[in-house]
mmCIF file of C-alpha atoms in Angstrom:
data_model
loop_
_atom_site.group_PDB
_atom_site.id
_atom_site.type_symbol
_atom_site.label_atom_id
_atom_site.label_comp_id
_atom_site.label_asym_id
_atom_site.label_seq_id
_atom_site.Cartn_x
_atom_site.Cartn_y
_atom_site.Cartn_z
ATOM 1 C CA ARG U 1 -5.582 12.515 -13.073
ATOM 2 C CA GLY U 2 -6.091 10.775 -9.738
ATOM 3 C CA TYR U 3 -4.610 7.493 -10.993
ATOM 4 C CA ALA U 4 -1.639 9.356 -12.464
ATOM 5 C CA ALA U 5 -1.027 11.187 -9.169
ATOM 6 C CA VAL U 6 -1.031 7.925 -7.209
ATOM 7 C CA ALA U 7 1.264 6.274 -9.752
ATOM 8 C CA GLU U 8 3.697 9.192 -9.502
ATOM 9 C CA LEU U 9 3.582 9.132 -5.696
ATOM 10 C CA ASN U 10 4.478 5.438 -5.807
ATOM 11 C CA ARG U 11 7.126 5.689 -8.534
ATOM 12 C CA HIS U 12 10.039 4.875 -6.181
ATOM 13 C CA THR U 13 8.207 2.626 -3.707
ATOM 14 C CA LEU U 14 9.765 -0.669 -4.801
ATOM 15 C CA GLU U 15 13.268 0.858 -4.808
ATOM 16 C CA GLN U 16 12.663 2.080 -1.257
ATOM 17 C CA PHE U 17 11.605 -1.420 -0.216
ATOM 18 C CA ASP U 18 14.875 -2.675 -1.747
ATOM 19 C CA ASP U 19 16.742 -0.090 0.359
ATOM 20 C CA LEU U 20 14.965 -1.315 3.499
ATOM 21 C CA ALA U 21 15.838 -4.932 2.681
ATOM 22 C CA ALA U 22 19.486 -3.961 2.051
ATOM 23 C CA ALA U 23 19.498 -2.342 5.496
ATOM 24 C CA GLY U 24 18.383 -5.642 7.040
ATOM 25 C CA VAL U 25 14.642 -5.019 7.392
ATOM 26 C CA GLU U 26 12.446 -8.034 6.723
ATOM 27 C CA THR U 27 9.923 -6.382 4.410
ATOM 28 C CA SER U 28 8.124 -9.555 3.248
ATOM 29 C CA LEU U 29 7.874 -7.889 -0.198
ATOM 30 C CA ARG U 30 7.229 -10.324 -3.028
ATOM 31 C CA ARG U 31 7.006 -9.229 -6.670
ATOM 32 C CA VAL U 32 4.273 -11.571 -7.769
ATOM 33 C CA GLY U 33 2.585 -9.401 -10.411
ATOM 34 C CA MET U 34 -1.091 -8.518 -10.486
ATOM 35 C CA VAL U 35 -3.747 -10.012 -12.722
ATOM 36 C CA HIS U 36 -6.591 -7.615 -13.532
ATOM 37 C CA ALA U 37 -9.604 -9.832 -14.190
ATOM 38 C CA PHE U 38 -12.985 -8.933 -15.703
ATOM 39 C CA ARG U 39 -16.188 -10.534 -16.922
ATOM 40 C CA SER U 40 -16.359 -7.981 -19.734
ATOM 41 C CA THR U 41 -13.750 -7.543 -22.460
ATOM 42 C CA ASP U 42 -14.840 -3.914 -22.952
ATOM 43 C CA GLN U 43 -14.322 -3.138 -19.250
ATOM 44 C CA ALA U 44 -10.919 -4.820 -19.244
ATOM 45 C CA ARG U 45 -9.768 -2.821 -22.258
ATOM 46 C CA ALA U 46 -11.144 0.450 -20.844
ATOM 47 C CA PHE U 47 -9.384 -0.116 -17.507
ATOM 48 C CA ARG U 48 -6.126 -1.002 -19.235
ATOM 49 C CA ARG U 49 -6.363 2.182 -21.350
ATOM 50 C CA VAL U 50 -6.512 4.261 -18.150
ATOM 51 C CA GLN U 51 -3.488 2.397 -16.776
ATOM 52 C CA ALA U 52 -1.623 2.895 -20.060
ATOM 53 C CA GLN U 53 -1.947 6.661 -19.652
ATOM 54 C CA MET U 54 -0.163 6.609 -16.292
ATOM 55 C CA ALA U 55 2.287 3.729 -16.840
ATOM 56 C CA PRO U 56 5.014 5.287 -19.066
ATOM 57 C CA GLY U 57 8.175 5.790 -17.048
ATOM 58 C CA ARG U 58 6.482 4.519 -13.903
ATOM 59 C CA TYR U 59 5.933 0.775 -14.387
ATOM 60 C CA ASP U 60 5.709 -2.005 -16.968
ATOM 61 C CA LEU U 61 2.101 -2.565 -17.984
ATOM 62 C CA GLY U 62 2.867 -5.927 -19.544
ATOM 63 C CA ASP U 63 1.024 -7.611 -22.405
ATOM 64 C CA ASP U 64 -2.357 -6.753 -23.865
ATOM 65 C CA VAL U 65 -5.690 -8.104 -22.634
ATOM 66 C CA VAL U 66 -6.131 -11.874 -22.919
ATOM 67 C CA VAL U 67 -9.701 -12.775 -23.878
ATOM 68 C CA GLY U 68 -11.784 -15.937 -23.867
ATOM 69 C CA PRO U 69 -11.105 -19.081 -21.835
ATOM 70 C CA ALA U 70 -7.355 -18.324 -21.688
ATOM 71 C CA ALA U 71 -8.065 -15.248 -19.517
ATOM 72 C CA ALA U 72 -8.986 -17.361 -16.485
ATOM 73 C CA GLY U 73 -5.766 -19.304 -17.027
ATOM 74 C CA LEU U 74 -3.629 -16.309 -15.991
ATOM 75 C CA ASP U 75 -4.049 -17.370 -12.346
ATOM 76 C CA PRO U 76 -5.234 -20.670 -10.854
ATOM 77 C CA ALA U 77 -7.615 -18.936 -8.412
ATOM 78 C CA LEU U 78 -9.706 -17.361 -11.195
ATOM 79 C CA SER U 79 -12.999 -18.929 -12.221
ATOM 80 C CA ALA U 80 -14.273 -19.521 -15.731
ATOM 81 C CA ASP U 81 -16.463 -16.401 -15.264
ATOM 82 C CA VAL U 82 -13.357 -14.348 -16.112
ATOM 83 C CA THR U 83 -13.433 -13.677 -19.844
ATOM 84 C CA ALA U 84 -10.814 -10.902 -20.094
ATOM 85 C CA ALA U 85 -7.660 -10.339 -18.056
ATOM 86 C CA TYR U 86 -4.123 -8.994 -18.198
ATOM 87 C CA LEU U 87 -1.005 -9.280 -16.050
ATOM 88 C CA VAL U 88 0.939 -6.288 -14.738
ATOM 89 C CA PRO U 89 4.222 -8.091 -13.990
ATOM 90 C CA GLY U 90 5.966 -5.654 -11.643
ATOM 91 C CA GLU U 91 3.290 -5.413 -8.948
ATOM 92 C CA ALA U 92 4.230 -6.584 -5.463
ATOM 93 C CA VAL U 93 2.577 -7.571 -2.192
ATOM 94 C CA VAL U 94 3.626 -7.394 1.441
ATOM 95 C CA ASP U 95 2.390 -9.057 4.590
ATOM 96 C CA PRO U 96 1.522 -5.964 6.692
ATOM 97 C CA ALA U 97 2.076 -7.715 10.032
ATOM 98 C CA ARG U 98 5.516 -9.027 9.017
ATOM 99 C CA LEU U 99 6.514 -5.660 7.523
ATOM 100 C CA THR U 100 5.533 -3.802 10.714
ATOM 101 C CA ALA U 101 7.400 -6.339 12.859
ATOM 102 C CA GLY U 102 10.472 -6.014 10.602
ATOM 103 C CA LEU U 103 10.450 -2.214 10.872
ATOM 104 C CA ALA U 104 9.998 -2.355 14.664
ATOM 105 C CA LYS U 105 12.881 -4.821 15.022
ATOM 106 C CA ALA U 106 15.161 -2.591 12.939
ATOM 107 C CA VAL U 107 14.314 0.454 15.085
ATOM 108 C CA VAL U 108 15.119 -1.409 18.314
ATOM 109 C CA GLU U 109 18.342 -2.878 16.883
ATOM 110 C CA GLN U 110 19.506 0.641 16.035
ATOM 111 C CA GLY U 111 18.877 1.902 19.578
ATOM 112 C CA GLY U 112 15.312 3.146 19.216
ATOM 113 C CA ARG U 113 12.565 2.532 21.754
ATOM 114 C CA LEU U 114 8.991 1.552 21.033
ATOM 115 C CA HIS U 115 6.080 2.778 23.125
ATOM 116 C CA GLU U 116 3.086 0.604 22.301
ATOM 117 C CA GLU U 117 -0.558 1.198 23.222
ATOM 118 C CA VAL U 118 0.272 4.873 23.886
ATOM 119 C CA ARG U 119 -1.834 7.754 22.561
ATOM 120 C CA VAL U 120 -0.362 11.133 21.594
ATOM 121 C CA THR U 121 -2.231 13.921 23.431
ATOM 122 C CA GLY U 122 -0.190 16.991 22.471
ATOM 123 C CA VAL U 123 3.238 18.528 22.058
ATOM 124 C CA ARG U 124 5.454 20.940 23.971
ATOM 125 C CA ARG U 125 7.191 23.714 22.058
ATOM 126 C CA GLU U 126 10.134 25.941 22.832
ATOM 127 C CA ARG U 127 11.003 28.847 20.521
ATOM 128 C CA GLY U 128 8.638 27.499 17.868
ATOM 129 C CA ALA U 129 10.137 23.996 17.805
ATOM 130 C CA VAL U 130 8.563 20.809 19.160
ATOM 131 C CA VAL U 131 10.789 19.586 21.997
ATOM 132 C CA ALA U 132 8.522 16.939 23.516
ATOM 133 C CA VAL U 133 5.514 14.819 22.644
ATOM 134 C CA ARG U 134 2.857 14.461 25.327
ATOM 135 C CA THR U 135 1.352 10.986 25.593
ATOM 136 C CA THR U 136 -0.901 8.979 27.859
ATOM 137 C CA ALA U 137 2.321 7.454 29.264
ATOM 138 C CA GLY U 138 3.981 10.822 29.948
ATOM 139 C CA GLU U 139 6.112 13.269 28.028
ATOM 140 C CA LEU U 140 8.748 12.088 25.558
ATOM 141 C CA PRO U 141 11.526 14.615 24.840
ATOM 142 C CA CYS U 142 12.604 14.864 21.192
ATOM 143 C CA ARG U 143 14.660 16.824 18.681
ATOM 144 C CA ALA U 144 12.365 16.028 15.760
ATOM 145 C CA VAL U 145 9.002 14.400 15.117
ATOM 146 C CA ALA U 146 7.954 12.320 12.119
ATOM 147 C CA VAL U 147 4.217 11.761 11.893
ATOM 148 C CA ALA U 148 3.311 8.460 10.227
ATOM 149 C CA ALA U 149 -0.155 7.831 11.622
ATOM 150 C CA GLY U 150 -1.920 6.988 8.378
ATOM 151 C CA ALA U 151 -5.505 8.231 8.330
ATOM 152 C CA TRP U 152 -4.987 9.777 11.783
ATOM 153 C CA SER U 153 -1.998 11.930 10.729
ATOM 154 C CA GLY U 154 -4.186 15.025 10.365
ATOM 155 C CA GLN U 155 -5.486 14.662 13.925
ATOM 156 C CA VAL U 156 -1.980 14.182 15.324
ATOM 157 C CA LEU U 157 -0.608 17.163 13.397
ATOM 158 C CA ALA U 158 -3.514 19.325 14.606
ATOM 159 C CA LEU U 159 -2.188 18.783 18.158
ATOM 160 C CA ALA U 160 1.001 20.539 17.013
ATOM 161 C CA GLY U 161 -0.903 23.327 15.269
ATOM 162 C CA TYR U 162 -0.503 22.081 11.709
ATOM 163 C CA ARG U 163 -3.341 21.510 9.236
ATOM 164 C CA LEU U 164 -3.107 18.540 6.890
ATOM 165 C CA PRO U 165 -6.046 18.178 4.483
ATOM 166 C CA LEU U 166 -6.150 14.395 4.541
ATOM 167 C CA GLN U 167 -9.174 12.196 4.012
ATOM 168 C CA ALA U 168 -9.166 8.512 4.808
ATOM 169 C CA GLY U 169 -10.125 6.010 2.157
ATOM 170 C CA LYS U 170 -12.917 3.596 2.992
ATOM 171 C CA ALA U 171 -12.097 -0.086 2.736
ATOM 172 C CA TYR U 172 -12.806 -3.425 4.312
ATOM 173 C CA SER U 173 -10.650 -6.513 4.423
ATOM 174 C CA PHE U 174 -10.879 -10.110 5.483
ATOM 175 C CA SER U 175 -8.757 -13.219 5.136
ATOM 176 C CA VAL U 176 -9.875 -16.439 3.528
ATOM 177 C CA GLU U 177 -8.193 -19.709 2.607
ATOM 178 C CA LEU U 178 -8.484 -20.317 -1.139
ATOM 179 C CA ASP U 179 -7.922 -23.609 -2.908
ATOM 180 C CA PRO U 180 -6.226 -23.157 -5.233
ATOM 181 C CA ALA U 181 -4.575 -20.095 -3.748
ATOM 182 C CA PRO U 182 -3.759 -17.208 -6.087
ATOM 183 C CA VAL U 183 -0.215 -17.076 -7.450
ATOM 184 C CA HIS U 184 -0.488 -13.371 -8.265
ATOM 185 C CA ALA U 185 -2.176 -10.441 -6.617
ATOM 186 C CA LEU U 186 -5.598 -10.079 -8.227
ATOM 187 C CA TYR U 187 -7.805 -7.119 -9.051
ATOM 188 C CA LEU U 188 -11.374 -8.227 -9.686
ATOM 189 C CA GLY U 189 -12.444 -5.289 -11.819
ATOM 190 C CA ASP U 190 -16.210 -5.865 -11.854
ATOM 191 C CA SER U 191 -16.382 -5.889 -8.047
ATOM 192 C CA LYS U 192 -13.450 -3.497 -7.437
ATOM 193 C CA ILE U 193 -11.889 -6.020 -5.055
ATOM 194 C CA ALA U 194 -8.149 -6.547 -4.603
ATOM 195 C CA VAL U 195 -6.783 -9.908 -3.475
ATOM 196 C CA SER U 196 -3.313 -10.217 -1.945
ATOM 197 C CA PRO U 197 -1.810 -13.688 -1.551
ATOM 198 C CA ILE U 198 -0.368 -13.765 1.984
ATOM 199 C CA GLY U 199 0.781 -17.022 3.538
ATOM 200 C CA GLY U 200 -1.516 -19.192 1.419
#
């Protein structure tokens, strides 16, 4: 049920990235596909069965599981330890730094102002509506507020008196040069590690 909920939440994500690109935002989005790679054929087939339950109408799951030595051949970065794999062709990756810079540039070009390294400390209300956001750099008057603070959104909304039951996911990331570099995004199913090819 959790996988299906996430898939539904993301149903229109790629279309929305297309809309951003059409509006002139450099999104860095590349539809490279994702190879799901496993050491166990049974695990690969079980994982693909779960995906098959949430895929209809949401995304193309692609071909069935490739087994044996050909599995590692689905991406040049995979080792011979991979004995079962399949490609989900529609998956995409972004470079988070380039995407953020592209969004910031678009905001400024359309007359917006960015306040960096500023912490929100509260809000000011008049007749039940938020009319200003209090920050460490002073008060910013506003007609509306959109909260997009990721894992911290609940804390920011609490300052305005709203409760958002949001729990952050736990993850770690690091960058490494691979030779050969992956052509696709990779999901290493045995380790539950995702690999995104960004700039080599």
